[in-house]
Every structure is written in C-alpha cells, then in structure tokens.
Short mmCIF file of C-alpha atoms and ligand atoms in Angstrom, two decimals:
data_model
loop_
_atom_site.label_atom_id
_atom_site.label_comp_id
_atom_site.label_asym_id
_atom_site.label_seq_id
_atom_site.Cartn_x
_atom_site.Cartn_y
_atom_site.Cartn_z
CA UNK G 1 4.07 -3.84 29.23
CA UNK G 2 -0.27 -3.30 28.44
CA UNK G 3 -2.51 -5.58 27.43
CA UNK G 4 -0.80 -4.97 23.71
CA UNK G 5 1.82 -4.98 24.09
CA UNK G 6 1.55 -8.22 25.27
CA UNK G 7 -0.81 -9.69 23.35
CA UNK G 8 1.66 -8.18 20.18
CA UNK G 9 3.95 -10.67 21.56
CA UNK G 10 2.12 -13.91 21.88
CA UNK G 11 2.29 -16.77 19.98
CA UNK G 12 0.25 -20.02 20.85
CA UNK G 13 2.76 -22.87 21.04
CA UNK G 14 1.55 -25.63 19.52
CA UNK G 15 3.63 -26.96 16.78
CA UNK G 16 1.54 -28.35 13.66
CA UNK G 17 3.05 -27.92 9.81
CA UNK G 18 1.51 -26.41 7.10
CA UNK G 19 0.86 -27.95 3.92
CA UNK G 20 1.89 -25.99 1.07
CA UNK G 21 1.61 -27.65 -2.13
CA UNK G 22 5.67 -27.70 -4.00
CA UNK G 23 4.18 -25.88 -6.89
CA UNK G 24 3.71 -23.04 -5.26
CA UNK G 25 6.69 -22.48 -2.81
CA UNK G 26 8.71 -20.42 -5.41
CA UNK G 27 6.30 -18.03 -5.93
CA UNK G 28 5.92 -18.00 -2.25
CA UNK G 29 8.73 -17.39 -1.45
CA UNK G 30 10.55 -16.45 -3.70
CA UNK G 31 13.40 -15.72 -2.10
CA UNK G 32 12.90 -19.02 0.48
CA UNK G 33 16.06 -21.81 -1.06
CA UNK G 34 15.48 -23.41 1.78
CA UNK G 35 12.53 -25.14 1.88
CA UNK G 36 13.04 -27.02 5.48
CA UNK G 37 13.61 -23.25 7.52
CA UNK G 38 9.74 -22.70 6.52
CA UNK G 39 8.47 -25.48 8.40
CA UNK G 40 11.70 -25.66 11.30
CA UNK G 41 9.59 -21.33 11.58
CA UNK G 42 6.12 -22.69 11.29
CA UNK G 43 6.50 -25.54 14.03
CA UNK G 44 6.51 -23.02 16.93
CA UNK G 45 4.47 -20.09 14.92
CA UNK G 46 0.68 -20.85 14.83
CA UNK G 47 -0.92 -17.28 15.94
CA UNK G 48 0.13 -13.72 16.29
CA UNK G 49 -2.64 -11.11 17.13
CA UNK G 50 -1.74 -7.56 16.02
CA UNK G 51 -3.04 -3.96 16.75
CA UNK G 52 -6.37 -3.24 13.88
CA UNK G 53 -3.71 -2.27 11.17
CA UNK G 54 -4.51 0.86 8.57
CA UNK G 55 -3.83 1.47 5.33
CA UNK G 56 -2.31 4.73 3.63
CA UNK G 57 -2.38 3.80 0.49
CA UNK G 58 -5.49 2.25 -1.19
CA UNK G 59 -7.86 2.92 -4.24
CA UNK G 60 -11.65 2.72 -3.20
CA UNK G 61 -12.15 3.80 -6.93
CA UNK G 62 -15.98 5.49 -7.46
CA UNK G 63 -19.38 4.58 -7.34
CA UNK G 64 -20.11 1.23 -8.00
CA UNK G 65 -16.57 -0.07 -7.00
CA UNK G 66 -17.92 1.01 -4.05
CA UNK G 67 -20.31 -2.06 -3.09
CA UNK G 68 -17.06 -4.49 -3.26
CA UNK G 69 -13.77 -3.12 -2.07
CA UNK G 70 -15.08 -1.08 0.85
CA UNK G 71 -16.67 -4.38 2.47
CA UNK G 72 -12.89 -5.42 1.20
CA UNK G 73 -10.89 -2.44 2.71
CA UNK G 74 -12.77 -2.06 6.06
CA UNK G 75 -12.86 -5.86 7.25
CA UNK G 76 -8.92 -5.69 8.03
CA UNK G 77 -8.16 -1.88 8.56
CA UNK G 78 -9.34 1.31 10.64
CA UNK G 79 -8.14 3.62 8.70
CA UNK G 80 -7.20 3.83 4.91
CA UNK G 81 -6.57 6.52 3.59
CA UNK G 82 -8.18 6.86 0.07
CA UNK G 83 -5.60 8.00 -3.05
CA UNK G 84 -8.38 10.95 -5.47
CA UNK G 85 -7.48 9.50 -8.68
CA UNK G 86 -10.68 9.04 -9.36
CA UNK G 87 -12.91 10.14 -13.09
CA UNK G 88 -13.02 13.32 -12.68
CA UNK G 89 -9.86 13.52 -9.75
CA UNK G 90 -11.02 14.35 -5.69
CA UNK G 91 -9.75 18.19 -6.09
CA UNK G 92 -11.19 20.46 -3.40
CA UNK G 93 -11.68 19.42 0.30
CA UNK G 94 -15.50 19.58 -1.05
CA UNK G 95 -15.25 17.66 -3.61
CA UNK G 96 -12.87 14.83 -0.30
CA UNK G 97 -16.46 15.62 1.10
CA UNK G 98 -18.67 14.43 -0.66
CA UNK G 99 -16.46 11.11 -2.01
CA UNK G 100 -16.37 9.72 1.39
CA UNK G 101 -19.75 10.36 2.45
CA UNK G 102 -19.65 8.13 -0.33
CA UNK G 103 -17.83 5.39 1.02
CA UNK G 104 -19.97 6.18 4.02
CA UNK G 105 -23.31 5.40 2.17
CA UNK G 106 -21.38 1.71 0.68
CA UNK G 107 -20.30 0.70 4.21
CA UNK G 108 -23.63 1.09 6.12
CA UNK G 109 -25.34 -1.15 3.17
CA UNK G 110 -22.37 -3.85 3.28
CA UNK G 111 -23.16 -6.42 5.64
CA UNK G 112 -19.47 -5.53 7.56
CA UNK G 113 -20.18 -6.15 11.34
CA UNK G 114 -21.01 -3.28 13.62
CA UNK G 115 -18.02 -4.00 15.41
CA UNK G 116 -16.41 -2.84 11.85
CA UNK G 117 -18.82 -0.73 10.00
CA UNK G 118 -17.95 2.17 13.37
CA UNK G 119 -13.92 1.07 13.18
CA UNK G 120 -13.87 1.87 9.44
CA UNK G 121 -12.78 5.48 9.52
CA UNK G 122 -11.87 6.38 5.33
CA UNK G 123 -9.31 9.72 4.89
CA UNK G 124 -9.00 11.68 3.03
CA UNK G 125 -6.55 12.61 0.40
CA UNK G 126 -6.87 15.60 -2.59
CA UNK G 127 -4.96 15.30 -6.27
CA UNK G 128 -2.81 18.15 -6.78
CA UNK G 129 -2.73 19.50 -10.05
CA UNK G 130 -1.60 22.62 -11.95
CA UNK G 131 -4.77 24.47 -10.86
CA UNK G 132 -4.15 23.84 -7.13
CA UNK G 133 -4.44 26.54 -4.57
CA UNK G 134 -3.16 27.10 -1.26
CA UNK G 135 -6.75 28.46 -0.15
CA UNK G 136 -7.75 24.79 -1.53
CA UNK G 137 -4.50 23.52 1.01
CA UNK G 138 -5.72 25.96 3.74
CA UNK G 139 -10.01 24.40 3.59
CA UNK G 140 -8.98 21.02 2.75
CA UNK G 141 -6.38 21.15 6.25
CA UNK G 142 -9.95 22.97 8.12
CA UNK G 143 -12.00 19.63 6.61
CA UNK G 144 -10.48 17.81 9.20
CA UNK G 145 -11.52 14.79 6.45
CA UNK G 146 -9.06 15.46 4.36
CA UNK G 147 -5.19 13.47 5.53
CA UNK G 148 -2.83 14.33 2.66
CA UNK G 149 -2.53 15.81 -0.55
CA UNK G 150 -1.24 13.66 -3.37
CA UNK G 151 1.65 14.40 -6.25
CA UNK G 152 0.83 12.40 -9.97
CA UNK G 153 3.49 13.57 -12.62
CA UNK G 154 1.22 14.36 -15.51
CA UNK G 155 1.07 10.53 -16.83
CA UNK G 156 2.77 9.12 -15.12
CA UNK G 157 -0.06 5.98 -14.29
CA UNK G 158 -3.84 5.21 -14.38
CA UNK G 159 -6.16 8.71 -14.85
CA UNK G 160 -2.76 11.11 -13.76
CA UNK G 161 -3.76 13.30 -16.99
CA UNK G 162 -4.80 15.96 -14.99
CA UNK G 163 -1.44 15.80 -12.76
CA UNK G 164 1.19 18.41 -11.55
CA UNK G 165 3.22 19.40 -15.20
CA UNK G 166 5.51 21.46 -13.70
CA UNK G 167 6.36 20.94 -9.90
CA UNK G 168 8.46 24.38 -9.82
CA UNK G 169 4.97 25.98 -9.98
CA UNK G 170 4.24 24.50 -6.79
CA UNK G 171 5.82 26.49 -4.38
CA UNK G 172 2.13 28.35 -2.85
CA UNK G 173 0.87 24.70 -2.74
CA UNK G 174 4.13 23.56 -0.64
CA UNK G 175 3.91 26.36 1.69
CA UNK G 176 1.15 26.19 1.67
CA UNK G 177 1.58 22.14 3.23
CA UNK G 178 4.12 22.61 5.78
CA UNK G 179 2.32 25.25 6.84
CA UNK G 180 -1.18 23.13 7.70
CA UNK G 181 0.79 19.89 8.33
CA UNK G 182 -0.29 18.29 5.68
CA UNK G 183 2.23 15.73 3.73
CA UNK G 184 3.12 15.11 0.70
CA UNK G 185 1.84 11.85 -0.49
CA UNK G 186 3.70 10.62 -3.97
CA UNK G 187 3.95 8.86 -6.72
CA UNK G 188 8.20 8.98 -7.98
CA UNK G 189 8.40 8.63 -11.43
CA UNK G 190 9.28 10.78 -13.79
CA UNK G 191 7.56 10.30 -16.97
CA UNK G 192 9.52 11.53 -19.95
CA UNK G 193 9.08 8.83 -23.24
CA UNK G 194 12.62 8.25 -23.05
CA UNK G 195 13.25 8.05 -20.08
CA UNK G 196 13.73 3.83 -19.67
CA UNK G 197 10.16 2.62 -17.40
CA UNK G 198 12.87 1.13 -15.06
CA UNK G 199 14.06 3.70 -13.86
CA UNK G 200 11.68 5.96 -14.01
CA UNK G 201 11.67 6.15 -9.35
CA UNK G 202 15.11 6.48 -9.62
CA UNK G 203 15.60 9.21 -11.91
CA UNK G 204 12.57 10.96 -9.92
CA UNK G 205 14.22 11.10 -6.35
CA UNK G 206 17.38 12.48 -7.87
CA UNK G 207 16.45 14.75 -10.37
CA UNK G 208 12.97 15.89 -8.64
CA UNK G 209 12.46 14.23 -4.82
CA UNK G 210 15.78 15.80 -3.89
CA UNK G 211 15.32 19.60 -4.80
CA UNK G 212 11.88 19.78 -3.33
CA UNK G 213 13.13 18.23 0.20
CA UNK G 214 15.87 20.66 -0.11
CA UNK G 215 13.76 24.26 -0.89
CA UNK G 216 10.85 22.81 1.56
CA UNK G 217 13.00 21.09 4.93
CA UNK G 218 9.33 20.67 7.02
CA UNK G 219 7.63 19.47 4.49
CA UNK G 220 5.95 15.97 5.47
CA UNK G 221 6.32 13.46 2.25
CA UNK G 222 5.42 9.87 1.54
CA UNK G 223 7.80 8.39 -1.37
CA UNK G 224 4.69 5.92 -2.21
CA UNK G 225 5.01 2.62 -2.64
CA UNK G 226 8.79 2.08 -3.45
CA UNK G 227 10.26 -0.59 -5.78
CA UNK G 228 14.14 0.44 -5.87
CA UNK G 229 16.75 -0.45 -2.93
CA UNK G 230 17.40 3.87 -4.38
CA UNK G 231 14.28 4.55 -2.14
CA UNK G 232 14.77 3.21 -0.07
CA UNK G 233 17.88 4.34 0.75
CA UNK G 234 17.04 7.55 -0.07
CA UNK G 235 14.62 7.31 2.62
CA UNK G 236 16.79 6.61 4.53
CA UNK G 237 18.94 8.90 4.36
CA UNK G 238 16.43 10.92 4.91
CA UNK G 239 15.22 13.32 7.52
CA UNK G 240 12.30 11.49 10.10
CA UNK G 241 10.10 14.02 7.93
CA UNK G 242 10.49 11.77 5.14
CA UNK G 243 9.16 8.61 4.82
CA UNK G 244 7.47 5.46 2.21
CA UNK G 245 4.84 3.11 1.75
CA UNK G 246 5.90 -0.63 0.52
CA UNK G 247 2.87 -2.85 -1.62
CA UNK G 248 2.98 -7.05 -0.83
CA UNK G 249 3.38 -7.19 -3.90
CA UNK G 250 6.42 -4.92 -4.51
CA UNK G 251 7.78 -7.36 -1.03
CA UNK G 252 6.88 -10.31 -2.89
CA UNK G 253 7.89 -10.50 -5.93
CA UNK G 254 9.97 -8.95 -8.80
CA UNK G 255 10.31 -8.45 -12.40
CA UNK G 256 10.84 -12.39 -13.10
CA UNK G 257 7.40 -12.85 -11.94
CA UNK G 258 5.83 -11.01 -14.85
CA UNK G 259 7.45 -11.75 -17.13
CA UNK G 260 9.39 -15.25 -17.69
CA UNK G 261 7.41 -18.21 -18.67
CA UNK G 262 5.04 -15.55 -20.29
CA UNK G 263 3.11 -11.75 -19.59
CA UNK G 264 1.82 -12.60 -16.91
CA UNK G 265 -1.24 -8.97 -16.50
CA UNK G 266 -1.81 -9.75 -12.90
CA UNK G 267 1.92 -8.54 -11.69
CA UNK G 268 1.57 -5.50 -13.95
CA UNK G 269 1.78 -2.54 -11.79
CA UNK G 270 3.07 0.69 -11.46
CA UNK G 271 5.71 0.94 -10.39
CA UNK G 272 7.06 -1.41 -12.59
CA UNK G 273 8.13 -4.95 -10.43
CA UNK G 274 11.68 -3.96 -10.37
CA UNK G 275 14.47 -7.01 -9.96
CA UNK G 276 14.37 -9.53 -7.24
CA UNK G 277 17.61 -7.29 -5.73
CA UNK G 278 14.89 -4.58 -5.54
CA UNK G 279 13.67 -6.61 -3.62
CA UNK G 280 15.15 -8.27 -1.06
CA UNK G 281 16.30 -4.68 0.16
CA UNK G 282 12.21 -3.79 0.33
CA UNK G 283 11.41 -7.25 2.18
CA UNK G 284 15.16 -5.84 4.51
CA UNK G 285 13.72 -2.49 5.29
CA UNK G 286 10.34 -3.38 6.06
CA UNK G 287 11.31 -5.83 8.42
CA UNK G 288 13.76 -3.54 9.74
CA UNK G 289 11.42 -1.75 12.54
CA UNK G 290 12.44 1.01 11.30
CA UNK G 291 9.34 3.36 11.22
CA UNK G 292 10.01 5.29 7.91
CA UNK G 293 8.66 2.45 6.19
CA UNK G 294 5.22 1.36 6.53
CA UNK G 295 1.80 -0.18 5.15
CA UNK G 296 0.10 1.03 2.26
CA UNK G 297 -1.22 -2.02 -0.19
CA UNK G 298 -1.54 -0.55 -3.38
CA UNK G 299 -4.37 -1.43 -4.07
CA UNK G 300 -6.04 -0.58 -7.81
CA UNK G 301 -8.68 -2.48 -8.69
CA UNK G 302 -9.79 -2.88 -12.18
CA UNK G 303 -11.51 -5.42 -13.68
CA UNK G 304 -9.46 -8.53 -15.21
CA UNK G 305 -11.15 -7.90 -18.54
CA UNK G 306 -8.51 -4.38 -18.56
CA UNK G 307 -5.82 -6.57 -17.22
CA UNK G 308 -6.12 -9.43 -19.05
CA UNK G 309 -6.11 -7.31 -22.54
CA UNK G 310 -3.55 -6.30 -25.01
CA UNK G 311 -3.08 -2.84 -23.55
CA UNK G 312 -3.35 -3.93 -19.67
CA UNK G 313 -4.52 -1.45 -16.62
CA UNK G 314 -2.01 -0.55 -14.08
CA UNK G 315 -2.90 -1.92 -10.71
CA UNK G 316 -2.92 -5.12 -8.13
CA UNK G 317 -5.65 -6.45 -6.12
CA UNK G 318 -5.04 -6.99 -2.71
CA UNK G 319 -7.70 -5.03 -0.55
CA UNK G 320 -9.30 -8.64 1.09
CA UNK G 321 -6.27 -9.74 1.71
CA UNK G 322 -3.01 -7.45 2.35
CA UNK G 323 -2.61 -9.05 5.84
CA UNK G 324 -2.00 -12.47 5.36
CA UNK G 325 0.15 -11.58 1.87
CA UNK G 326 2.63 -9.34 4.19
CA UNK G 327 2.16 -11.88 7.31
CA UNK G 328 3.56 -14.39 4.27
CA UNK G 329 6.02 -12.10 3.03
CA UNK G 330 7.03 -10.78 6.96
CA UNK G 331 7.01 -14.56 7.76
CA UNK G 332 9.40 -16.18 4.49
CA UNK G 333 12.70 -14.22 5.90
CA UNK G 334 11.34 -14.93 9.85
CA UNK G 335 10.79 -11.97 10.37
CA UNK G 336 6.96 -12.36 11.73
CA UNK G 337 7.18 -10.13 14.84
CA UNK G 338 7.93 -7.55 12.47
CA UNK G 339 4.90 -7.31 10.97
CA UNK G 340 2.99 -5.04 14.02
CA UNK G 341 5.45 -1.95 13.76
CA UNK G 342 5.07 -1.73 10.18
CA UNK G 343 1.58 -2.52 9.54
CA UNK G 344 -0.02 -0.72 12.82
CA UNK G 345 2.08 1.16 14.46
CA UNK G 346 4.69 3.34 11.95
CA UNK G 347 1.89 5.40 9.79
CA UNK G 348 0.08 5.90 12.50
CA UNK G 349 2.84 7.84 14.34
CA UNK G 350 4.73 9.83 10.80
CA UNK G 351 0.14 11.13 10.93
CA UNK G 352 0.14 11.96 14.21
CA UNK G 353 -1.76 9.78 14.67
CA UNK G 354 -3.87 7.11 17.44
CA UNK G 355 -2.78 4.03 18.19
CA UNK G 356 -5.82 1.86 17.13
CA UNK G 357 -6.52 -0.16 20.01
CA UNK G 358 -8.54 -2.89 19.37
CA UNK G 359 -6.54 -6.27 17.11
CA UNK G 360 -6.74 -8.65 14.39
CA UNK G 361 -5.45 -12.16 15.02
CA UNK G 362 -3.67 -14.31 12.49
CA UNK G 363 -3.23 -17.46 12.30
CA UNK G 364 -0.13 -20.04 10.61
CA UNK G 365 -3.51 -22.22 8.01
CA UNK G 366 -3.14 -22.02 4.56
CA UNK G 367 -6.46 -20.12 2.89
CA UNK G 368 -6.95 -19.95 -0.36
CA UNK G 369 -6.69 -16.61 -2.41
CA UNK G 370 -10.01 -16.31 -4.44
CA UNK G 371 -9.98 -16.72 -7.97
CA UNK G 372 -12.43 -13.99 -8.55
CA UNK G 373 -14.55 -11.31 -7.29
CA UNK G 374 -17.69 -10.23 -8.64
CA UNK G 375 -16.88 -6.49 -10.13
CA UNK G 376 -19.78 -4.08 -10.99
CA UNK G 377 -22.20 -4.40 -13.99
CA UNK G 378 -21.70 -8.05 -15.20
CA UNK G 379 -17.90 -7.06 -15.01
CA UNK G 380 -14.85 -9.24 -12.15
CA UNK G 381 -11.89 -8.70 -10.25
CA UNK G 382 -9.07 -11.16 -9.57
CA UNK G 383 -6.81 -10.22 -7.00
CA UNK G 384 -3.43 -10.42 -7.04
CA UNK G 385 -2.37 -14.63 -6.37
CA UNK G 386 -5.97 -15.43 -7.12
CA UNK G 387 -6.80 -18.87 -7.20
CA UNK G 388 -3.58 -19.40 -4.61
CA UNK G 389 -2.48 -20.67 -1.44
CA UNK G 390 -0.79 -19.13 2.00
CA UNK G 391 0.32 -20.23 4.50
CA UNK G 392 -1.20 -17.16 6.80
CA UNK G 393 -4.67 -15.95 7.54
CA UNK G 394 -7.20 -13.99 9.71
CA UNK G 395 -8.84 -15.79 12.30
CA UNK G 396 -12.55 -15.69 12.64
O1 DOR O 1 -0.59 0.05 -10.98
C1 DOR O 1 -0.90 1.52 -10.06
N1 DOR O 1 -2.83 1.20 -10.22
N2 DOR O 1 -0.43 2.35 -9.63
C2 DOR O 1 -0.49 3.39 -9.35
O2 DOR O 1 -0.20 3.97 -9.47
C3 DOR O 1 -2.56 3.75 -9.75
C4 DOR O 1 -3.46 2.35 -9.42
C5 DOR O 1 -4.18 2.89 -10.26
O3 DOR O 1 -4.82 4.26 -9.58
O4 DOR O 1 -4.80 2.12 -11.22
ZN1 ZN O 2 -1.70 3.95 -5.25
#
C-alpha cells in the first residue's frame, strides 16, 4: 500500500459526538430513521483524508460571475469540467481557449494560496449545436484543453436554446468524437411539451440514448446528473464507456424537499429532484464503489433574486461546500469510506487522466453553510442548504 492508499484509510479514533440541531436531522439525513446509528458512527470516525477531488461537471458562468465561482471551485477541486452554456455558448476550440483564459485571470486575481492556484485546472467543453462540424471536433481534440463535448437537447434547460434539435443529424460529429476519443456529455432529458417533467430522463434514455449507443458503440458517454433509478440501471447495463455523474442535491434530497410545506426554489434544478425511492438508489450506486459513478456537482449559480421569483431559474449552487455535502450524504448510510473513489478516482480513470497527488482532509466537525455569498452587480448567491449545519467540514 502506498502513502496515498494508506492516508485514504486513516480515520483517527478520537471519539466525540457531533451536535446537530434536531430540526435539521430529517433534512440532512433523509434516509436516516435511526439517529442513534449516526451518533455511534461519529463516535469512531473523526477525519478522512482523500486524494484531492475533481468536479467533472460545473457551471462557472462568465465575466463578473467568475470572481465568485472560480475561487469557490478552486478551493476544493483540481480539475473541473466547465459547462459551455454561456451566452453565447462555447461553440469551438477558439471560444474554449478564450473562456479558459478568462477563468485563469480570475484565478490569478483571487486570494487563494499559490498551491491551490497552481493545482486548479479547468478543462473545457464545447456546446454541441445543429451547426457543429466534424472539423470543430478535430480542432477541439487538438487544442489540448477541450476535454469533452456537451449535448443539450434544445430547450432542455438553462441557456439550451442553441442546443441540438435533431440528434439524427449529429452523425458526423459523433463519428469524430469516437475517432478522437472525446467523451460526449449528455443532459439526458427529452423536451416535448406533452411529456411529464418527472418522466423526461427515462424517456430520453429509452428513446434517444439507447439508439446513440447502438450506432456509436465505442463513443464515450457520460450521462450527466442522473436523477432516477432508471438512469442508474441504464448506466449499469452498458459497457465501461458509459458512465454517470451525480450531484449532491440528488443524493441528499427528493421532490418532497422541493415541494412539501411550500416551494423551495433553492432545491429546484434540472433534471428535477425525483421521488425518494430514486434518491435511495442514487445514494446506493454512488456509494457502491462502482467506478461508473463519479462526482459532478452541477453547481449552477443563479442570483438569489432570479431563483426566488415567480419563474425561478433552475440550478443549485454548491461549489464552495460540495465536499462536506457529499461527505454528509455518504456518511448518512455509513459509506464515508467510499467517498474517495467517487470524488477523486473514478472520474479521472474514466477520462484517462492521472490521479491527483495532493490530498484534502475532511473532518467530522460541523460547519454552517453561509446564508449567501456576494455575487456581481450587487446581487447575492444562495447556496444549497444555506444557513444550515453540515456535520462534515474541510480541515483548515
Ligand atoms: O439545474 C440546472 N442548471 N440544470 C442544468 O442542466 C443547467 C444548469 C444551469 O446552467 O443553470
Ligand atoms: Zn449542468
């Protein structure tokens, strides 16, 4: 066993129960019927050192937003895969190079440590449109900074109006992706008006993705932010070239959290939270040690007033607190030991990248999620679980 393997298994045995306001138990541990079990577990686990994680799906946005989002992401993650749904979108290698330079400028201007600054490596994606060509893919592959290509069915989510309207017309692009071994990242929802929002993921898998996989059998695919047991089963039934990311909100919450007792706009994201049985399966597969499932926060900032509105934007903001959130979710079913694979190993393996060498330590000491962060133009940004207490935090 090398240092890193050993360090990942080190849990100090200094027992001390964590005090959490009882009103938050059901929110923090939706699967936890037996609070005593949690108390027992925290008696024996105090610290967890894991390889530095990567976020394989994040929205950093652009321009002024970057001064908030970049330091938040870079404080925990080394590699992040930056979603391309800007206005206008990142459509080709040239756009991606310019976008990455804007991110790096904000990184340099931040007050992060030199160590974090040099470790942060934003990896770019192209936004697939009806006009993307095989040559765009070739140039992206040659750029050295484009890690993948993102497919948004037109109209599926935020800034997806320029997305693909006819997937059957993407044959040349998919062939080029296969040729250059660039993964296709998929927002897997159909968009027809008459299809119920809670069924849109499953319908996409059955009616669209299954056919893409048959036609392009070596295309690497990530089904992003899966939300259903159907998606978990689908990914499990495919070869190793098909994987999935899972967000903290889909592990910790279900549609009751969004809708019961009043609508909670900060739990609203797309694909929308599903019923509890789906949440449980997602937590099971995320903590199973199966390398097909890895971390992708889908942290998606929208100013507080754009979420707390008559027509609220979709997206949960978790960039700064993602690791304590995931640790809380994994710990809720006694699987904190599976966090390193999910957060720090499986994504890199899927993308064929080396594992990070530095480590980060999580500690079983409660932290309060900030109620909000300053955002640009005088706005604020409300994170997932704003103002609430998480049992895990990052060791300073
Ligand atoms: O909730 C979401 N927000 N889902 C997405 O797919 C996009 C994202 C955003 O960009 O705000
Ligand atoms: Zn996203």
